[in-house]
Structures are given as C-alpha cells and as structure tokens.
Short mmCIF file of C-alpha atoms in Angstrom, two decimals:
data_model
loop_
_atom_site.label_atom_id
_atom_site.label_comp_id
_atom_site.label_asym_id
_atom_site.label_seq_id
_atom_site.Cartn_x
_atom_site.Cartn_y
_atom_site.Cartn_z
CA UNK A 7 124.16 153.83 125.67
CA UNK A 8 123.21 150.40 127.05
CA UNK A 9 124.14 147.52 124.80
CA UNK A 10 121.65 144.96 123.58
CA UNK A 11 121.88 141.65 125.44
CA UNK A 12 118.90 139.88 123.86
CA UNK A 13 117.63 140.28 120.31
CA UNK A 14 114.60 138.23 119.24
CA UNK A 15 113.81 138.21 115.51
CA UNK A 16 110.53 136.76 114.15
CA UNK A 17 110.60 133.92 116.67
CA UNK A 18 108.00 131.16 116.25
CA UNK A 19 107.44 127.79 117.87
CA UNK A 20 104.99 125.23 116.50
CA UNK A 21 103.74 122.08 118.21
CA UNK A 22 101.83 119.23 116.61
CA UNK A 23 98.88 118.08 118.67
CA UNK A 24 97.98 114.46 119.21
CA UNK A 25 100.18 111.38 119.38
CA UNK A 26 103.94 111.76 119.04
CA UNK A 27 104.17 109.04 116.34
CA UNK A 28 101.24 110.35 114.34
CA UNK A 29 103.40 112.22 111.85
CA UNK A 30 105.16 110.41 109.05
CA UNK A 31 108.96 110.35 109.15
CA UNK A 32 109.09 112.07 105.77
CA UNK A 33 107.08 115.02 107.16
CA UNK A 34 109.51 115.41 110.04
CA UNK A 35 112.51 115.33 107.69
CA UNK A 36 110.89 117.86 105.35
CA UNK A 37 110.25 120.23 108.23
CA UNK A 38 113.81 119.96 109.53
CA UNK A 39 115.20 120.49 106.02
CA UNK A 40 113.04 123.60 105.58
CA UNK A 41 114.17 124.94 108.95
CA UNK A 42 117.82 124.35 108.00
CA UNK A 43 117.28 126.29 104.77
CA UNK A 44 115.75 129.14 106.77
CA UNK A 45 112.23 128.79 105.41
CA UNK A 46 109.35 129.80 107.71
CA UNK A 47 107.18 127.01 106.32
CA UNK A 48 103.92 126.88 108.28
CA UNK A 49 101.26 124.49 107.02
CA UNK A 50 97.76 125.22 108.20
CA UNK A 51 96.33 122.36 110.16
CA UNK A 52 93.92 121.85 113.03
CA UNK A 53 96.60 119.61 114.57
CA UNK A 54 99.08 122.49 114.79
CA UNK A 55 99.48 124.85 117.73
CA UNK A 56 101.62 127.97 117.43
CA UNK A 57 102.79 128.53 121.00
CA UNK A 58 104.87 131.53 119.87
CA UNK A 59 104.25 133.35 116.57
CA UNK A 60 106.44 136.01 114.89
CA UNK A 61 107.71 137.59 118.11
CA UNK A 62 110.39 140.27 117.86
CA UNK A 63 111.90 142.53 120.53
CA UNK A 64 115.20 143.69 122.03
CA UNK A 65 116.32 143.81 125.65
CA UNK A 66 119.03 146.21 126.79
CA UNK A 67 121.61 145.48 129.45
CA UNK A 68 120.14 146.16 132.90
CA UNK A 69 116.50 145.94 131.77
CA UNK A 70 114.09 144.13 134.10
CA UNK A 71 111.32 142.93 131.82
CA UNK A 72 108.05 141.51 133.09
CA UNK A 73 106.33 139.15 130.65
CA UNK A 74 102.62 138.85 131.36
CA UNK A 75 99.63 137.20 129.71
CA UNK A 76 96.92 134.63 130.24
CA UNK A 77 97.69 130.92 130.71
CA UNK A 78 98.69 129.47 127.36
CA UNK A 79 99.73 132.82 125.88
CA UNK A 80 103.27 131.58 125.10
CA UNK A 81 105.23 133.14 127.99
CA UNK A 82 106.90 129.95 129.24
CA UNK A 83 107.60 128.68 125.71
CA UNK A 84 109.33 131.96 124.91
CA UNK A 85 111.57 131.62 127.99
CA UNK A 86 112.39 128.00 127.13
CA UNK A 87 113.55 129.09 123.66
CA UNK A 88 115.68 131.87 125.12
CA UNK A 89 117.13 129.41 127.63
CA UNK A 90 117.92 126.98 124.79
CA UNK A 91 115.78 124.26 126.34
CA UNK A 92 113.75 123.98 123.15
CA UNK A 93 114.52 125.07 119.60
CA UNK A 94 112.36 127.52 117.63
CA UNK A 95 110.49 126.46 114.52
CA UNK A 96 111.56 129.66 112.79
CA UNK A 97 113.28 132.92 113.63
CA UNK A 98 116.20 133.33 115.98
CA UNK A 99 117.24 134.66 119.37
CA UNK A 100 120.67 136.25 119.84
CA UNK A 101 121.95 136.38 123.43
CA UNK A 102 125.13 138.04 124.69
CA UNK A 103 126.33 136.96 128.12
CA UNK A 104 125.94 134.08 130.56
CA UNK A 105 122.28 133.14 131.00
CA UNK A 106 120.75 131.29 133.94
CA UNK A 107 117.18 129.99 133.96
CA UNK A 108 114.86 129.39 136.88
CA UNK A 109 111.94 127.78 135.08
CA UNK A 110 111.06 124.90 137.40
CA UNK A 111 112.07 125.23 141.04
CA UNK A 112 113.71 122.08 142.36
CA UNK A 113 114.76 120.57 139.04
CA UNK A 114 117.39 117.90 139.71
CA UNK A 115 116.68 117.38 143.42
CA UNK A 116 117.36 113.80 144.47
CA UNK A 117 115.08 112.62 147.30
CA UNK A 118 117.63 110.22 148.80
CA UNK A 119 120.34 112.86 149.13
CA UNK A 120 120.53 115.36 151.96
CA UNK A 121 119.77 119.03 151.58
CA UNK A 122 123.50 119.73 151.66
CA UNK A 123 124.19 117.31 148.80
CA UNK A 124 121.29 118.68 146.79
CA UNK A 125 122.57 122.24 147.12
CA UNK A 126 125.73 121.19 145.29
CA UNK A 127 123.85 118.98 142.82
CA UNK A 128 121.24 121.63 141.99
CA UNK A 129 123.86 124.36 141.78
CA UNK A 130 125.86 122.40 139.21
CA UNK A 131 122.71 121.75 137.16
CA UNK A 132 122.01 125.49 137.17
CA UNK A 133 125.53 126.23 135.90
CA UNK A 134 127.48 127.08 139.05
CA UNK A 135 130.98 125.75 139.76
CA UNK A 136 131.62 123.67 142.87
CA UNK A 137 133.98 126.31 144.28
CA UNK A 138 131.31 128.97 143.79
CA UNK A 139 128.70 126.84 145.55
CA UNK A 140 131.05 126.15 148.47
CA UNK A 141 131.79 129.85 148.84
CA UNK A 142 128.09 130.75 148.93
CA UNK A 143 126.89 127.67 150.81
CA UNK A 144 126.33 129.29 154.22
CA UNK A 145 124.53 132.22 152.60
CA UNK A 146 122.30 129.86 150.59
CA UNK A 147 121.32 127.83 153.64
CA UNK A 148 120.65 130.95 155.73
CA UNK A 149 118.43 132.33 152.98
CA UNK A 150 116.43 129.09 152.83
CA UNK A 151 115.77 129.16 156.58
CA UNK A 152 116.10 125.37 156.97
CA UNK A 153 119.52 125.21 158.65
CA UNK A 154 118.35 122.57 161.14
CA UNK A 155 117.42 120.16 158.34
CA UNK A 156 120.27 120.68 155.89
CA UNK A 157 121.72 117.20 156.61
CA UNK A 158 118.33 115.48 156.42
CA UNK A 159 117.38 113.56 153.23
CA UNK A 160 115.18 115.70 150.97
CA UNK A 161 112.53 112.95 150.82
CA UNK A 162 111.61 113.95 154.37
CA UNK A 163 111.17 117.63 153.46
CA UNK A 164 107.78 119.22 153.08
CA UNK A 165 107.01 120.72 149.67
CA UNK A 166 107.54 124.19 151.14
CA UNK A 167 111.00 123.27 152.44
CA UNK A 168 112.00 121.94 149.02
CA UNK A 169 110.86 125.16 147.40
CA UNK A 170 112.79 127.26 149.92
CA UNK A 171 116.03 125.39 149.34
CA UNK A 172 115.66 125.27 145.56
CA UNK A 173 114.96 129.00 145.25
CA UNK A 174 117.80 129.78 147.67
CA UNK A 175 120.23 128.02 145.34
CA UNK A 176 118.86 129.71 142.23
CA UNK A 177 118.78 133.13 143.93
CA UNK A 178 122.54 133.02 144.41
CA UNK A 179 123.45 132.48 140.77
CA UNK A 180 125.67 135.15 139.27
CA UNK A 181 124.68 135.33 135.58
CA UNK A 182 124.56 138.24 133.16
CA UNK A 183 120.96 137.36 132.27
CA UNK A 184 118.48 135.78 134.68
CA UNK A 185 115.30 134.15 133.32
CA UNK A 186 112.57 133.47 135.90
CA UNK A 187 109.22 131.78 135.29
CA UNK A 188 106.47 132.13 137.92
CA UNK A 189 108.57 130.96 140.87
CA UNK A 190 106.70 133.25 143.26
CA UNK A 191 103.53 131.19 142.96
CA UNK A 192 104.95 128.84 145.60
CA UNK A 193 106.06 129.22 149.20
CA UNK A 194 104.46 131.10 152.08
CA UNK A 195 103.91 134.86 152.12
CA UNK A 196 107.02 135.73 154.15
CA UNK A 197 109.26 133.66 151.89
CA UNK A 198 107.73 135.21 148.78
CA UNK A 199 108.58 138.63 150.17
CA UNK A 200 112.15 137.48 150.80
CA UNK A 201 112.35 136.24 147.20
CA UNK A 202 111.08 139.56 145.89
CA UNK A 203 113.70 141.35 147.95
CA UNK A 204 116.45 139.14 146.56
CA UNK A 205 115.27 139.71 143.01
CA UNK A 206 115.29 143.44 143.70
CA UNK A 207 118.91 143.20 144.82
CA UNK A 208 119.82 141.36 141.61
CA UNK A 209 118.03 144.00 139.53
CA UNK A 210 119.93 146.82 141.26
CA UNK A 211 123.27 145.27 140.24
CA UNK A 212 122.46 146.10 136.62
CA UNK A 213 121.90 142.54 135.43
CA UNK A 214 119.24 141.76 132.84
CA UNK A 215 116.15 139.93 134.09
CA UNK A 216 113.22 138.37 132.23
CA UNK A 217 110.43 137.71 134.72
CA UNK A 218 107.19 135.81 133.97
CA UNK A 219 104.58 136.22 136.68
CA UNK A 220 100.86 136.64 137.33
CA UNK A 221 101.75 138.70 140.40
CA UNK A 222 100.93 142.22 139.20
CA UNK A 223 102.42 143.83 142.33
CA UNK A 224 105.74 142.04 141.78
CA UNK A 225 105.88 143.08 138.11
CA UNK A 226 105.00 146.67 139.00
CA UNK A 227 107.61 146.95 141.76
CA UNK A 228 110.49 145.04 140.11
CA UNK A 229 110.21 145.74 136.38
CA UNK A 230 110.91 148.85 134.34
CA UNK A 231 109.40 147.34 131.22
CA UNK A 232 106.51 145.04 130.37
CA UNK A 233 105.69 142.71 127.49
CA UNK A 234 102.16 141.35 127.02
CA UNK A 235 101.70 138.03 125.21
CA UNK A 236 98.38 136.81 123.84
CA UNK A 237 97.90 133.50 121.98
CA UNK A 238 101.58 133.36 121.10
CA UNK A 239 101.88 136.90 119.78
CA UNK A 240 103.46 139.98 121.30
CA UNK A 241 100.64 142.48 121.82
CA UNK A 242 102.30 145.24 123.86
CA UNK A 243 105.86 146.34 124.67
CA UNK A 244 106.39 149.37 126.89
CA UNK A 245 106.58 150.54 130.50
CA UNK A 246 105.62 148.04 133.21
CA UNK A 247 102.67 150.11 134.46
CA UNK A 248 101.36 150.65 130.93
CA UNK A 249 101.72 146.94 130.16
CA UNK A 250 99.73 145.95 133.26
CA UNK A 251 97.03 148.47 132.43
CA UNK A 252 96.84 147.20 128.84
CA UNK A 253 96.60 143.60 130.03
CA UNK A 254 93.86 144.28 132.57
CA UNK A 255 91.83 146.28 130.05
CA UNK A 256 92.07 143.56 127.40
CA UNK A 257 90.96 140.93 129.92
CA UNK A 258 87.80 142.87 130.68
CA UNK A 259 84.56 141.60 129.15
CA UNK A 260 83.52 143.59 126.09
CA UNK A 261 79.78 143.11 126.61
CA UNK A 262 78.49 145.47 129.30
CA UNK A 263 75.22 143.58 129.84
CA UNK A 264 75.25 141.40 132.93
CA UNK A 265 72.32 139.36 131.61
CA UNK A 266 74.42 137.91 128.80
CA UNK A 267 77.49 137.18 130.90
CA UNK A 268 78.21 133.44 130.91
CA UNK A 269 81.29 133.54 133.16
CA UNK A 270 79.28 133.77 136.37
CA UNK A 271 79.14 130.91 138.89
CA UNK A 272 76.53 129.80 141.41
CA UNK A 273 73.17 128.06 141.62
CA UNK A 274 71.32 130.90 139.83
CA UNK A 275 68.41 130.86 142.29
CA UNK A 276 68.83 134.64 142.38
CA UNK A 277 70.65 136.59 139.69
CA UNK A 278 72.13 140.09 139.57
CA UNK A 279 71.12 141.62 136.23
CA UNK A 280 72.58 145.14 136.48
CA UNK A 281 74.94 147.26 138.56
CA UNK A 282 74.36 150.96 139.10
CA UNK A 283 76.41 153.66 140.84
CA UNK A 284 74.60 156.57 142.52
CA UNK A 285 75.90 159.73 144.14
CA UNK A 286 74.56 161.26 147.38
CA UNK A 287 71.65 162.85 145.48
CA UNK A 288 70.58 159.43 144.19
CA UNK A 289 71.58 160.23 140.61
CA UNK A 290 73.06 157.43 138.52
CA UNK A 291 76.72 158.15 137.67
CA UNK A 292 79.60 156.36 135.94
CA UNK A 293 82.26 158.49 137.67
CA UNK A 294 82.45 159.57 141.30
CA UNK A 295 84.81 162.00 143.03
CA UNK A 296 87.03 160.79 145.85
CA UNK A 297 85.44 161.71 149.19
CA UNK A 298 81.85 161.68 147.93
CA UNK A 299 79.17 159.30 149.17
CA UNK A 300 78.63 156.37 146.81
CA UNK A 301 75.83 153.83 146.53
CA UNK A 302 76.71 150.59 144.73
CA UNK A 303 73.40 149.06 143.64
CA UNK A 304 73.06 145.42 142.63
CA UNK A 305 69.72 145.04 140.82
CA UNK A 306 68.55 141.44 141.03
CA UNK A 307 65.78 139.19 139.81
CA UNK A 308 64.33 136.47 142.04
CA UNK A 309 61.59 134.76 140.01
CA UNK A 310 61.38 131.73 142.32
CA UNK A 311 61.09 133.98 145.40
CA UNK A 312 64.24 132.37 146.81
CA UNK A 313 64.74 133.12 150.51
CA UNK A 314 67.77 132.63 152.74
CA UNK A 315 68.00 134.37 156.16
CA UNK A 316 71.82 134.13 156.15
CA UNK A 317 72.20 135.48 152.60
CA UNK A 318 75.46 137.35 152.16
CA UNK A 319 75.96 140.05 149.51
CA UNK A 320 79.64 140.85 149.17
CA UNK A 321 81.61 143.35 147.09
CA UNK A 322 85.30 142.98 146.30
CA UNK A 323 86.98 146.04 144.82
CA UNK A 324 90.30 145.71 142.99
CA UNK A 325 92.38 148.17 141.01
CA UNK A 326 93.23 147.59 137.35
CA UNK A 327 96.36 145.68 138.31
CA UNK A 328 94.14 143.13 140.04
CA UNK A 329 95.26 144.12 143.55
CA UNK A 330 92.58 143.96 146.27
CA UNK A 331 91.56 147.39 147.58
CA UNK A 332 88.75 146.62 150.02
CA UNK A 333 85.81 144.30 150.60
CA UNK A 334 82.36 144.92 152.07
CA UNK A 335 79.30 142.79 152.82
CA UNK A 336 76.03 143.02 154.72
CA UNK A 337 77.18 140.40 157.26
CA UNK A 338 80.47 142.21 157.79
CA UNK A 339 78.46 145.13 159.22
CA UNK A 340 75.88 142.81 160.83
CA UNK A 341 72.92 143.84 158.67
CA UNK A 342 70.96 140.73 157.57
CA UNK A 343 68.34 141.18 154.87
CA UNK A 344 64.59 140.91 155.32
CA UNK A 345 62.41 138.98 152.88
CA UNK A 346 63.73 139.16 149.32
CA UNK A 347 61.28 140.48 146.67
CA UNK A 348 60.84 139.04 143.20
CA UNK A 349 62.71 142.04 141.80
CA UNK A 350 64.88 144.16 144.04
CA UNK A 351 68.20 145.89 144.70
CA UNK A 352 71.02 145.30 147.15
CA UNK A 353 72.36 148.76 148.07
CA UNK A 354 75.79 149.23 149.63
CA UNK A 355 76.40 152.81 150.75
CA UNK A 356 80.02 153.87 151.12
CA UNK A 357 80.36 157.26 152.85
CA UNK A 358 83.22 159.48 151.74
CA UNK A 359 84.65 157.06 149.17
CA UNK A 360 88.29 156.57 150.32
CA UNK A 361 89.81 155.82 146.90
CA UNK A 362 92.39 157.86 144.97
CA UNK A 363 91.93 158.75 141.32
CA UNK A 364 91.80 155.78 138.98
CA UNK A 365 89.72 152.92 137.62
CA UNK A 366 88.52 150.01 139.73
CA UNK A 367 86.76 146.70 139.15
CA UNK A 368 83.72 145.53 141.10
CA UNK A 369 83.24 141.83 141.85
CA UNK A 370 80.05 140.72 143.56
CA UNK A 371 79.41 137.49 145.46
CA UNK A 372 75.92 136.43 146.50
CA UNK A 373 76.24 133.39 148.77
CA UNK A 374 74.07 131.53 151.27
CA UNK A 375 76.56 132.13 154.08
CA UNK A 376 79.22 134.71 154.98
CA UNK A 377 82.19 132.39 154.42
CA UNK A 378 81.53 132.16 150.65
CA UNK A 379 79.73 128.86 151.08
CA UNK A 380 76.99 127.71 148.69
CA UNK A 381 77.38 130.32 145.92
CA UNK A 382 74.19 131.72 144.41
CA UNK A 383 75.59 134.25 141.93
CA UNK A 384 79.25 135.31 141.65
CA UNK A 385 80.78 137.42 138.89
CA UNK A 386 84.26 138.89 138.60
CA UNK A 387 84.88 142.19 136.80
CA UNK A 388 81.16 142.82 136.84
CA UNK A 389 81.43 146.60 136.52
CA UNK A 390 84.06 149.31 136.27
CA UNK A 391 84.08 152.30 138.60
CA UNK A 392 85.96 155.48 137.71
CA UNK A 393 87.08 157.77 140.53
CA UNK A 394 87.95 161.41 139.86
CA UNK A 395 90.07 163.65 142.02
CA UNK A 396 88.09 165.15 144.90
CA UNK A 397 88.68 167.15 148.05
CA UNK A 398 88.76 164.17 150.42
CA UNK A 399 90.95 165.88 153.03
CA UNK A 400 89.45 169.35 152.70
CA UNK A 401 92.85 170.71 151.71
CA UNK A 402 92.47 170.65 147.94
CA UNK A 403 95.24 168.03 147.74
CA UNK A 404 94.90 164.32 147.06
CA UNK A 405 97.71 161.80 146.45
CA UNK A 406 97.90 159.74 143.27
CA UNK A 407 97.03 156.03 143.23
CA UNK A 408 100.75 155.22 143.05
CA UNK A 409 101.11 156.56 146.60
CA UNK A 410 98.63 154.06 148.03
CA UNK A 411 95.43 152.21 147.30
CA UNK A 412 93.21 154.02 149.82
CA UNK A 413 92.75 157.39 151.50
CA UNK A 414 92.82 157.49 155.29
CA UNK A 415 91.47 160.47 157.28
CA UNK A 416 93.69 161.66 160.11
CA UNK A 417 94.53 164.67 162.23
CA UNK A 418 97.95 166.05 163.17
CA UNK A 419 99.13 168.07 166.14
CA UNK A 420 102.24 168.94 168.10
CA UNK A 421 102.56 168.01 171.76
CA UNK A 422 105.20 169.27 174.12
CA UNK A 423 107.11 166.53 175.88
CA UNK A 424 108.02 166.82 179.54
CA UNK A 425 111.73 167.16 180.26
CA UNK A 426 113.46 163.85 180.86
CA UNK A 427 114.27 163.25 184.57
CA UNK A 428 117.87 163.78 185.55
CA UNK A 429 119.97 160.62 185.82
CA UNK A 430 121.45 160.16 189.28
CA UNK A 431 125.19 159.62 189.42
CA UNK A 432 127.14 157.48 191.86
CA UNK A 433 128.18 159.40 194.94
CA UNK A 434 125.73 162.24 194.49
#
C-alpha cells in the first residue's frame, strides 16, 4: 500500500484587505495568540478574505494531482502553504519527504550575471547542491536550448529565453514531492511540449506531483487525480477526467436563455437570441447521433436593420475539457450573406457530424470581418450539444472520445509491391 506523503487537515488561510497598517497591533497579537493555542478564530468582516477555507485531503506517494479552479479559487495559496512560503491561519499540513516548489519561474535570476552563473544561483535557491548542479549542468543547458548564449548576461535575454533557462533548472530537481504552479502558461508551443514530456518522465519515476494548471489537456494526460477548488473550498476530489468534467459543468451558465445572458461581448447591433439544433428532417433535437446531418441554427434579431456585406458568422466547438474540436464560418467556405432581415436565422449545416460520443460546447462569434475584427455579438458556452453513438463508418463500431476528438472517414486496401531490383555486385 502506498504511504501518505501529504496530509492536509482543515487548512485555512485568511487575508485582511486594505492597508497593511490598518489593523491595530493588539488585534494582530490576539490573532497570533489564538493561532498558537490552536483556535480557529474567524471573525466575520467585509475586510477579510478567506483564500483557503477548511480544506482537507491526503496525497499518496506517486500520485500526480492536478489542482484546477477559476482564478482566485485558492489554488496558488494552497501550494504556497504546502511549500511553507506562507503560514496557514488555521489547520495544518503534514509533509513527508523533500519538497521542491516551482511557483514562479525565474525567481532569483540576477540580470547582471550570465546564464551559467544564474543556473548555479537559481539551483541553490531551489534547494540543489552545487555538486548536483555541476553534474547536471550540461543536461540543463541542452534542455533549455540556449547553449550559444549561456555565457551572456541574462539582462540581454528575451523573456522566452529566461523562461527556458529557469524551467530547465527546475525540471532537473530531484525531490520526493514536486509542486508546480501554472508554469506551462509561458514559453512557445514546442517548449511547452518539451516541459510536458519532462514532467511525464518525473511522474513515471513514482514521485509525488501537485500540478496547478488551466491547461486541461496537460492535466488529463499527466494526472491520475484531480482536485477542484472554488472560492477557497475543495469542491471535488477524484479521478482527473471526472474532476475536469465537474469543473467544466460547474462553469457553465445555469440560465439557458440567451436573451438574459450578460457575459456576451460586441456592439449589439445584431443579437443572437436562441440556438437550435435540427436533424436532417428539420426536427429540433437536443441530441444528435454521430454521422447524422446537423443544422446549427442561430436565431437573431436585427431591429435596426444592421447590414454588413463582410459579416462573418463563426462557430467554435470545444469538448467539455475546453479543448478546441473544430471551427466553421460562412467566410471559411466563401458564402457571404445577402441582406439581413429584421428577424432571421444563420444556419450552418454539417453533413455527417464527425464527432464521437460526448458533450460539446458551442461558441458563436458574429463579427464585421473574418479575422474577428469589430465584434457584433460573441458568446462563449452559448449552447451544449450532446452526441450519441452512431454508425458513422457503416461498420457498427465507433471509437470513444478518449481515442480522438473527431471521426475521419477513410478506406483501406492492400497493394502488392513489385519485387526490389537485384543489387549488382562488383565483378559481375
């Protein structure tokens, strides 16, 4: 049985809003005295923010835990407490093993020092010994991909180069527990993929990892467990896939009426008021089978008789993890609209819907030009489409969504290859 490496018990962290010196010294002393006595004293005040509130969970050795939630949900504060950067207001966290934190990439970099010097400086700050850094130095530099600039002062580095070098140092730590906070939000795409690969290697060694990220694909591929935070509280603790599904569902708007949605953007000269799905018979449906024809209908109102010859109606379809599946627009298929009526419908027909079973979100974008310029009406998560299993391939078999995000028609055959020509030998 795997042993517990992290045990969090009723952990809370409170911040006082406003000026630092606003509180009286006596209040500060009373709070510290109460904390020392083990009291979870929590006065109610509009000047108090509970960044983390009564959070409890355990992490086993070898677990890779993705911590997800909206901005301000308490994810980073939780990691700072576990990394002993900040102290909790109440509760406790018990940690067994050497812990290394990667919370802010590039912490401790000195602009006047060279990349080489900063590798050693940053490594020491992160808890590595000089001998360990020297042993891994060539590997760190190769991973960063900036070998030609390693003896150049860091002040001459681009921001991307600094990120590469900083993550390269942190990626070669050798702790029992690795705590990572949203480091994959920086760097170019190829470097992010390299970072994901390195984190996968660390995970396969059996070390414990706590990983905060908004990258649903990274959480899904790296983590075996997911924790969802919301306004400082732990709302879900389970499998990574289930955690992502729970998070996406709770972020969805509860009011199904597009008219009352206030999270739309654009000039409002034309407004989509309803979304309807129709099958090939023209019947309104909420669920469609994979491989069937689908009409996505955007019913709009145009009281000012707004007209724009370059008007672009675009649909972005994502799965419940927030990953893009496909996009479609009238200008993408070179079909400009005629005159727009006062009340009308944009209809996008998708033949043989190439989506596996699952739930998908529809985002629409009505803009005055194809390149998303001059928005008229844009709304994310405007409608949810459910796709049932269908006979897309005509074989009665269809792969699950985990095997891919789209279905691609193809044909297979066997061809006979001609015999390879004989190779002439010397002297023949």
